[in-house]
PDB file of C-alpha atoms in Angstrom:
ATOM      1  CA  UNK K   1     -32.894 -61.020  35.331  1.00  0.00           C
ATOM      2  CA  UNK K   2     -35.308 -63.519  36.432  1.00  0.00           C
ATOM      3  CA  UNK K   3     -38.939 -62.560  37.825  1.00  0.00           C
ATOM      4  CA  UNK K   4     -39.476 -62.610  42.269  1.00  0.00           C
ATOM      5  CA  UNK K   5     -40.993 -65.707  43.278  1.00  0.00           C
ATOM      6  CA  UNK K   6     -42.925 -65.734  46.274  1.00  0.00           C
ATOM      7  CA  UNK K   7     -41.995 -68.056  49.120  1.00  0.00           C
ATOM      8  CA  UNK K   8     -43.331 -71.967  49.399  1.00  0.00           C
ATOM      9  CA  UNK K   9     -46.239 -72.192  51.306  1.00  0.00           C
ATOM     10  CA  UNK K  10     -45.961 -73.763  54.042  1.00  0.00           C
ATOM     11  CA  UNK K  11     -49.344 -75.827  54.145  1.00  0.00           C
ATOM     12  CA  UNK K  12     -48.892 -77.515  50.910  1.00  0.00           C
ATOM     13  CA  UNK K  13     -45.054 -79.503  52.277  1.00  0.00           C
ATOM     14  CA  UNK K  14     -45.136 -82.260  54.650  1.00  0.00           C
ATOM     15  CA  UNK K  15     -44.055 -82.077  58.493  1.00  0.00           C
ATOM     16  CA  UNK K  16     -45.308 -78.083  58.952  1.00  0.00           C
ATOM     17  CA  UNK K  17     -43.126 -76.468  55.799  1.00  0.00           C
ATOM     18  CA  UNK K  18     -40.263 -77.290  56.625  1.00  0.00           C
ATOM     19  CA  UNK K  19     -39.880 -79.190  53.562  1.00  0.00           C
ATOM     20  CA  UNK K  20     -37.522 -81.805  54.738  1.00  0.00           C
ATOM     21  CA  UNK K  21     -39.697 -84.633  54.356  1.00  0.00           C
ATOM     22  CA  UNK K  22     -40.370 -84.447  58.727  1.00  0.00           C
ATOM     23  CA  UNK K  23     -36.809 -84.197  59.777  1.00  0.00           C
ATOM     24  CA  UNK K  24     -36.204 -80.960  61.877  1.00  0.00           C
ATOM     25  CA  UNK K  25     -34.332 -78.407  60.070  1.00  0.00           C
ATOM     26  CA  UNK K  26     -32.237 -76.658  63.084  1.00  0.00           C
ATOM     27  CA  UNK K  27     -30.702 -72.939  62.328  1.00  0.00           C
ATOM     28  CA  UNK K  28     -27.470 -71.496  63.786  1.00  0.00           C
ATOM     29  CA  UNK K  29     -27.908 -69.121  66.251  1.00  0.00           C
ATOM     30  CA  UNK K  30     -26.550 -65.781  64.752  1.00  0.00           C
ATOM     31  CA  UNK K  31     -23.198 -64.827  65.515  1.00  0.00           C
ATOM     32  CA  UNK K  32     -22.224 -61.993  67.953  1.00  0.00           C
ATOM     33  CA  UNK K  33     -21.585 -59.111  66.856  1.00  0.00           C
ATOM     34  CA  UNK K  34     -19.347 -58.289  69.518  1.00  0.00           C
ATOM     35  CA  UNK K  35     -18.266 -60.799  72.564  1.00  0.00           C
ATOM     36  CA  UNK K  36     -19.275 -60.635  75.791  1.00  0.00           C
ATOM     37  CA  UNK K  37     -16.676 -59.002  77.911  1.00  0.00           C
ATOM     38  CA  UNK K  38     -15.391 -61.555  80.300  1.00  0.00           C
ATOM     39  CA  UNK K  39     -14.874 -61.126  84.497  1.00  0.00           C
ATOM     40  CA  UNK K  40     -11.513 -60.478  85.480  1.00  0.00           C
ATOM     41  CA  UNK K  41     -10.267 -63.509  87.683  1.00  0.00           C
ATOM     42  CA  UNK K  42      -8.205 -60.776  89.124  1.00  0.00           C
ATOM     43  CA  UNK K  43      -9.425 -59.010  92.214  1.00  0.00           C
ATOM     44  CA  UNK K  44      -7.093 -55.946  91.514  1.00  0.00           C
ATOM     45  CA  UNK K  45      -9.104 -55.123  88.965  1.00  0.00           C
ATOM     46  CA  UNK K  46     -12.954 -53.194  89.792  1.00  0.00           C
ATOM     47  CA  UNK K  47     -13.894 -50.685  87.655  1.00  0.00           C
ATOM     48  CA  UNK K  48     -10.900 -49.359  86.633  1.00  0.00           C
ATOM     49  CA  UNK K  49     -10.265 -48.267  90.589  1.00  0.00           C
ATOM     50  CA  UNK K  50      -6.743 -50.173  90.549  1.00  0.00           C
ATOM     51  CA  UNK K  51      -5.416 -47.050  87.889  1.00  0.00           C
ATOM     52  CA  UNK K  52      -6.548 -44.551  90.123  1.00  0.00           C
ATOM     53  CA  UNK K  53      -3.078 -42.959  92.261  1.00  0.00           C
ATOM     54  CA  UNK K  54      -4.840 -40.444  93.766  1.00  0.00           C
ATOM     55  CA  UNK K  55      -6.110 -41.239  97.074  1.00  0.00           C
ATOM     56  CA  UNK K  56      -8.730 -38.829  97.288  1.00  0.00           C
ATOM     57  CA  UNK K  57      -9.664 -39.754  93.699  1.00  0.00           C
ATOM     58  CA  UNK K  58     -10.079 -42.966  94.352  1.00  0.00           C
ATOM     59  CA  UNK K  59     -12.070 -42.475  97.711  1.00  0.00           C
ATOM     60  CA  UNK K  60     -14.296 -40.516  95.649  1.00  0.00           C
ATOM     61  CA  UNK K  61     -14.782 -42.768  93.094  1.00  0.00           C
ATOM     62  CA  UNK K  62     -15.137 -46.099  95.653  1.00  0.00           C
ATOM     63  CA  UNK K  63     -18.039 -44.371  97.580  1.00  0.00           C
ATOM     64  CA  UNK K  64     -19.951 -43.665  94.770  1.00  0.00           C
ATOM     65  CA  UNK K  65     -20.061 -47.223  93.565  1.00  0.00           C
ATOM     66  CA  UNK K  66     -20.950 -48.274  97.089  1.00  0.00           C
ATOM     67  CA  UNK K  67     -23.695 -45.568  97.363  1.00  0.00           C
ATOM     68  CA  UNK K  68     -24.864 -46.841  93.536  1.00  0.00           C
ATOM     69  CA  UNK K  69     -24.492 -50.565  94.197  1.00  0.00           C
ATOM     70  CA  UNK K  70     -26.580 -49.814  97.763  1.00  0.00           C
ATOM     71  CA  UNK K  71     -29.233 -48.052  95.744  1.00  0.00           C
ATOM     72  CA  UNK K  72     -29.646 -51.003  92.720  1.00  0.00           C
ATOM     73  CA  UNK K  73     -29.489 -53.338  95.756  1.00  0.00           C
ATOM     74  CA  UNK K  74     -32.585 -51.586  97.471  1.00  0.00           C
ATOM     75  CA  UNK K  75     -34.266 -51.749  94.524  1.00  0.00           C
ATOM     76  CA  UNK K  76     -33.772 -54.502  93.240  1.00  0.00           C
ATOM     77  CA  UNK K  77     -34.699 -55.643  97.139  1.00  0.00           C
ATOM     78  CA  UNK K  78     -38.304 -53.827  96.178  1.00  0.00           C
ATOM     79  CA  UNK K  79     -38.842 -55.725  92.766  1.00  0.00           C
ATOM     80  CA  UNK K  80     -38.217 -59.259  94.916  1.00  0.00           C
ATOM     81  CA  UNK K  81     -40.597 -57.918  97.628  1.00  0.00           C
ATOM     82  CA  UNK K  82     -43.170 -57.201  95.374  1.00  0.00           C
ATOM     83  CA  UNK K  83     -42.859 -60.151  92.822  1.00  0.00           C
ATOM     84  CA  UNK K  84     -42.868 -62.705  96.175  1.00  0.00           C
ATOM     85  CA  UNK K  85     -46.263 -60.535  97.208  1.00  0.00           C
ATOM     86  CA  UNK K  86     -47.963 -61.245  93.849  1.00  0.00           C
ATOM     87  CA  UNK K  87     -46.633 -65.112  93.830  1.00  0.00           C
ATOM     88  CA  UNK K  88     -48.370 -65.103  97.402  1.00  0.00           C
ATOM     89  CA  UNK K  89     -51.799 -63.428  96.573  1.00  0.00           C
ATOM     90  CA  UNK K  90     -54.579 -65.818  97.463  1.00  0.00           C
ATOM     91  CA  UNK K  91     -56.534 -64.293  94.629  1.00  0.00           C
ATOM     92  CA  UNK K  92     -53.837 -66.070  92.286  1.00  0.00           C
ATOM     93  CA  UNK K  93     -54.914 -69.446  90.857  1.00  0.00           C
ATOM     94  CA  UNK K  94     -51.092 -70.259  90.606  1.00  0.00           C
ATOM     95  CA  UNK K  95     -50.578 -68.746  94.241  1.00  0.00           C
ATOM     96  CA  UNK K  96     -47.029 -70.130  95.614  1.00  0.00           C
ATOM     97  CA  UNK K  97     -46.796 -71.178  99.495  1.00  0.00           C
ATOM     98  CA  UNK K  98     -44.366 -69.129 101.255  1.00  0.00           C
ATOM     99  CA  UNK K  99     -42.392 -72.163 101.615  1.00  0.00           C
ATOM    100  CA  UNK K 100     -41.724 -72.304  97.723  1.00  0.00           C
ATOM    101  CA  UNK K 101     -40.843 -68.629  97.365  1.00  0.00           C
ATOM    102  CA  UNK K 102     -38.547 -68.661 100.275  1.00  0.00           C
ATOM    103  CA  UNK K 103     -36.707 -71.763  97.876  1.00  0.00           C
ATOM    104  CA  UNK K 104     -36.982 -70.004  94.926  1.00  0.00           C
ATOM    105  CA  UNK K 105     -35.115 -67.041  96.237  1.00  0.00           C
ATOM    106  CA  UNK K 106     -33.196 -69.184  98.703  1.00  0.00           C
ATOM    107  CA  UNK K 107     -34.479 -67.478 101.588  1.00  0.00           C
ATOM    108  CA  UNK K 108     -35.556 -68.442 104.903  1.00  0.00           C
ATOM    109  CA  UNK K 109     -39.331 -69.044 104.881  1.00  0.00           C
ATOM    110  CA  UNK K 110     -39.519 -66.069 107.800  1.00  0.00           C
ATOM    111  CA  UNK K 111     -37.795 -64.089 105.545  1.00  0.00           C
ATOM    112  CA  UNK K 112     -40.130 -64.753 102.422  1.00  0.00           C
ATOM    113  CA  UNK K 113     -42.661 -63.803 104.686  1.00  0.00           C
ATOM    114  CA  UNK K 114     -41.489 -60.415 105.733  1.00  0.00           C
ATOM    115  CA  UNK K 115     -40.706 -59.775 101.767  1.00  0.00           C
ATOM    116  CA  UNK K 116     -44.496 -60.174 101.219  1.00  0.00           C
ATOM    117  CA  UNK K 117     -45.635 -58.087 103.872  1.00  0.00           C
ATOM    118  CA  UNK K 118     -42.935 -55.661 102.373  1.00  0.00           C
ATOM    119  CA  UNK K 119     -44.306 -55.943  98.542  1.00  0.00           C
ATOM    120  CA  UNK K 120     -47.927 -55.938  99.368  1.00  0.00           C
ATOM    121  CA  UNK K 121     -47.344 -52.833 101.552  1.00  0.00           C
ATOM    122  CA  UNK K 122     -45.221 -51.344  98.528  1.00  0.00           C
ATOM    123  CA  UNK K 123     -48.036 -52.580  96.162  1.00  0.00           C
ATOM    124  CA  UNK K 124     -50.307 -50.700  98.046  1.00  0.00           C
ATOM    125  CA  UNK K 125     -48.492 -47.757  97.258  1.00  0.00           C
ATOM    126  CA  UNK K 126     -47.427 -48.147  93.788  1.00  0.00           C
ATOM    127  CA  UNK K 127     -47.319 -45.146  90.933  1.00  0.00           C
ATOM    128  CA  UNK K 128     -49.825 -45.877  88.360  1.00  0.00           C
ATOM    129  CA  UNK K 129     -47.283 -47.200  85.769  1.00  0.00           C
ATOM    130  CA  UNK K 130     -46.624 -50.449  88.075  1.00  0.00           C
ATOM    131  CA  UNK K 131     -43.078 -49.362  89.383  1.00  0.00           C
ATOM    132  CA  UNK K 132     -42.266 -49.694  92.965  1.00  0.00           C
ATOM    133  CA  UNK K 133     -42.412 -46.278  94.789  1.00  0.00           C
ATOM    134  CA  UNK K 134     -39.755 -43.854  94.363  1.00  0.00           C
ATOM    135  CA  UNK K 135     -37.582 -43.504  97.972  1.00  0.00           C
ATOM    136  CA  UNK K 136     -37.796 -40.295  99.602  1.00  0.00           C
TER     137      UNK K 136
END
C-alpha cells in the first residue's frame, strides 16, 4: 500500500496549475442525477386535472390552482416592483433610467414607472429580513 501524496501545487506548473503546458483543461459538467421532467405539448394535460371525473372534484381542485397561481403572481408582481425601485434609486451609482427597466422587463416605460412608485412604497414598508410585506 503506497504512502498519500499531497496534491501538485499549483504555483510551481506553468499556465496557473493546470499542468498542461497553457492549454485549457475543460471538465464535463456532471451528469444528472435525474432528468428534468419535460412540458407536455399536450394541453389536456395540467396538473393531473384531465384524470379528475368528478366535477366537483375537479372544480375544487382548478380554483385552488387559480387562487395559488394569483397569489405567486402577486408576489412575484412585489419582488419586480421592488427590484425596478432599487435599479431606479438615484442614490445607486449603477442607477437604471426608467426607460431601461421598462426594456428589461418588457414593459411600457409608464408602467416601469408605476412599478417603482409601487416597490419604493413597499420598500418603505418592508419586515426587517428584506421580504416584501406580507398581504393582509
Amino acid at each position: 500500500m503506497s504512502e498519500p501524496h499531497s496534491a501538485p501545487d499549483p504555483s510551481r506548473s506553468s499556465a496557473g496549475g493546470n499542468g498542461n503546458g497553457g492549454v485549457p483543461h475543460f471538465r464535463r459538467p456532471a451528469p444528472l442525477l435525474f432528468e428534468p421532467s419535460e412540458a407536455a405539448a399536450d394541453d389536456e394535460h395540467f396538473f393531473g386535472l384531465e384524470s379528475l371525473a368528478d366535477p366537483r372534484e375537479l372544480l375544487d381542485r382548478s380554483t385552488e390552482l387559480a387562487l395559488a397561481f394569483r397569489a405567486a403572481a402577486d408576489r412575484a408582481m412585489e419582488y419586480q416592483a421592488v427590484a425596478a425601485a432599487q435599479l431606479a434609486d438615484p442614490k445607486r451609482f449603477d442607477k437604471l433610467a426608467d426607460a431601461t427597466i421598462a426594456d428589461r422587463a418588457s414593459w411600457t416605460e409608464e408602467y416601469a414607472r408605476k412599478m417603482i412608485e409601487f416597490g419604493e412604497d413597499l420598500m418603505k414598508d418592508r419586515v426587517p429580513d428584506d421580504q416584501p410585506p406580507a398581504k393582509p
